[in-house]
CSV table of C-alpha atoms in Angstrom, one decimal:
chain,number,residue,atom,x,y,z
A,1365,MET,CA,12.5,27.4,13.1
A,1366,ILE,CA,10.7,25.2,15.1
A,1367,LYS,CA,11.9,21.6,14.9
A,1368,LYS,CA,9.7,18.9,14.4
A,1369,THR,CA,10.2,15.7,16.0
A,1370,ILE,CA,7.4,12.9,14.7
A,1371,ILE,CA,6.8,9.7,16.3
A,1372,LEU,CA,4.6,7.3,13.7
A,1373,LEU,CA,2.5,4.3,14.7
A,1374,THR,CA,3.3,1.5,12.8
A,1375,ALA,CA,0.7,-0.4,11.1
A,1376,ALA,CA,1.7,-3.7,12.2
A,1377,THR,CA,0.1,-2.1,16.2
A,1378,LEU,CA,-3.0,-1.1,14.3
A,1379,THR,CA,-4.3,-4.6,13.6
A,1380,ILE,CA,-7.5,-4.3,15.9
A,1381,GLY,CA,-9.4,-2.5,13.5
A,1382,LEU,CA,-12.2,-4.3,11.0
A,1383,ALA,CA,-11.9,-5.6,7.8
A,1384,PRO,CA,-13.5,-3.1,5.0
A,1385,GLY,CA,-16.6,-2.6,4.6
A,1386,ALA,CA,-17.5,-3.6,8.6
A,1387,GLN,CA,-19.4,-2.0,10.7
A,1388,ALA,CA,-17.4,0.0,13.5
A,1389,LYS,CA,-17.9,-1.3,17.1
A,1390,GLU,CA,-19.3,1.0,19.7
A,1391,ILE,CA,-16.0,0.7,21.7
A,1392,THR,CA,-12.6,0.1,19.9
A,1393,LYS,CA,-9.3,0.0,21.7
A,1394,LEU,CA,-6.1,0.3,19.8
A,1395,ALA,CA,-2.4,-0.7,21.0
A,1396,VAL,CA,0.1,2.3,20.6
A,1397,THR,CA,3.7,1.5,20.1
A,1398,ALA,CA,6.2,4.7,18.2
A,1399,ILE,CA,9.5,5.3,17.4
A,1400,GLY,CA,11.3,7.7,16.0
A,1401,ALA,CA,12.8,5.7,13.8
A,1402,ASN,CA,9.7,4.7,11.5
A,1403,HIS,CA,9.1,8.5,10.9
A,1404,ALA,CA,8.6,9.1,7.0
A,1405,GLY,CA,12.0,10.5,5.7
A,1406,GLY,CA,14.2,9.0,8.6
A,1407,THR,CA,13.9,12.7,10.5
A,1408,GLY,CA,12.2,11.7,13.9
A,1409,ALA,CA,13.4,11.5,17.2
A,1410,MET,CA,15.4,8.4,16.6
A,1411,ASN,CA,15.6,7.2,20.0
A,1412,GLY,CA,12.6,8.5,20.6
A,1413,SER,CA,9.4,6.5,21.5
A,1414,ALA,CA,5.9,6.3,23.0
A,1415,LYS,CA,3.4,3.6,24.0
A,1416,GLY,CA,0.0,3.4,25.3
A,1417,THR,CA,-3.6,2.4,24.3
A,1418,PHE,CA,-6.3,4.6,22.8
A,1419,ILE,CA,-9.8,4.2,23.5
A,1420,LEU,CA,-12.5,5.1,21.0
A,1421,ASN,CA,-16.2,5.1,22.0
A,1422,LEU,CA,-18.5,6.2,19.7
A,1423,LYS,CA,-21.5,6.7,21.8
A,1424,LYS,CA,-19.7,9.6,24.1
A,1425,SER,CA,-18.2,10.7,20.4
A,1426,SER,CA,-14.2,10.7,22.2
A,1427,LEU,CA,-11.5,9.5,22.3
A,1428,CYS,CA,-9.2,9.0,25.2
A,1429,ALA,CA,-5.3,8.0,25.4
A,1430,ASN,CA,-3.1,6.9,27.6
A,1431,VAL,CA,0.6,7.5,26.4
A,1432,LYS,CA,3.7,7.7,27.9
A,1433,THR,CA,6.8,9.2,26.2
A,1434,LYS,CA,10.2,8.5,26.4
A,1435,ASP,CA,13.3,10.2,25.5
A,1436,LEU,CA,11.6,13.1,24.6
A,1437,THR,CA,12.4,16.5,25.5
A,1438,ASP,CA,10.4,20.1,25.2
A,1439,VAL,CA,7.6,18.4,23.4
A,1440,LYS,CA,4.8,20.9,21.8
A,1441,ALA,CA,1.8,18.6,20.3
A,1442,ALA,CA,0.5,15.6,19.5
A,1443,HIS,CA,-1.9,14.6,16.9
A,1444,ILE,CA,-3.6,11.7,14.8
A,1445,HIS,CA,-3.3,12.3,11.1
A,1446,LYS,CA,-4.7,10.6,8.5
A,1447,GLY,CA,-2.3,8.9,5.9
A,1448,ALA,CA,-0.8,5.8,5.3
A,1449,LYS,CA,2.8,4.5,6.3
A,1450,GLY,CA,5.1,6.8,4.7
A,1451,VAL,CA,2.3,9.3,4.0
A,1452,ASP,CA,2.5,13.2,5.5
A,1453,GLY,CA,-0.8,13.7,6.1
A,1454,PRO,CA,-2.7,17.1,8.0
A,1455,PRO,CA,-4.1,16.5,11.3
A,1456,PHE,CA,-7.4,15.4,12.7
A,1457,ILE,CA,-7.1,15.5,16.4
A,1458,THR,CA,-5.0,17.3,18.9
A,1459,PHE,CA,-4.2,15.9,22.5
A,1460,ASP,CA,-3.4,17.7,25.1
A,1461,ILE,CA,0.5,17.4,25.9
A,1462,LEU,CA,0.2,18.2,29.6
A,1463,LYS,CA,-1.4,14.8,30.1
A,1464,PHE,CA,0.7,12.7,28.5
A,1465,ASN,CA,3.2,10.7,30.6
A,1466,SER,CA,0.8,11.4,33.6
A,1467,THR,CA,-1.8,9.1,34.7
A,1468,SER,CA,-5.1,10.8,34.2
A,1469,GLN,CA,-6.4,10.2,30.7
A,1470,ASN,CA,-6.5,12.4,27.6
A,1471,CYS,CA,-9.8,12.3,26.4
A,1472,VAL,CA,-11.4,14.7,23.5
A,1473,ASN,CA,-14.1,15.0,21.7
A,1474,VAL,CA,-14.1,13.7,18.3
A,1475,ASP,CA,-16.9,13.3,14.8
A,1476,LYS,CA,-18.6,10.2,15.3
A,1477,ALA,CA,-17.9,9.6,11.7
A,1478,LEU,CA,-14.2,10.5,11.8
A,1479,LEU,CA,-14.0,7.8,15.1
A,1480,SER,CA,-16.2,5.3,12.9
A,1481,ASP,CA,-13.4,6.1,10.3
A,1482,ILE,CA,-10.5,5.4,12.4
A,1483,SER,CA,-12.0,2.0,14.0
A,1484,LYS,CA,-12.5,0.5,10.5
A,1485,SER,CA,-9.1,1.7,8.7
A,1486,PRO,CA,-6.5,2.5,11.9
A,1487,SER,CA,-3.8,1.5,9.3
A,1488,MET,CA,-5.2,4.5,7.3
A,1489,TYR,CA,-4.1,6.7,10.4
A,1490,TYR,CA,-0.9,7.9,12.1
A,1491,PHE,CA,0.0,9.8,15.9
A,1492,ASN,CA,3.0,11.8,16.3
A,1493,VAL,CA,4.2,14.1,18.9
A,1494,HIS,CA,6.2,17.5,17.9
A,1495,THR,CA,8.9,18.7,19.7
């Protein structure tokens, strides 16, 4: 059985989004401050954390992450999921875990409609790290 450690973004950290119905910006920057204790059901790595930024670029259809993790070992995957606070949702974006905790940006190509939705409603998404 694989143990899954999840670190969630708190909705309060995702306040850079736009008001409902507003147009998404071409470039949106979201702050990432995540702690394991925020995981729904209390099953996260209680001492684990992640901090950094996400840059959403609609023109380039890309999302770049610059994230540093702390007190996590044997990281297996990292994703952005869709789901309100306290709701487990399916993964929509997967990151290269080998680029976490490094100086290089971790960029992935993402459908413009999904980027626009994240930009307009960031509190409906969360970031997690699996060990």
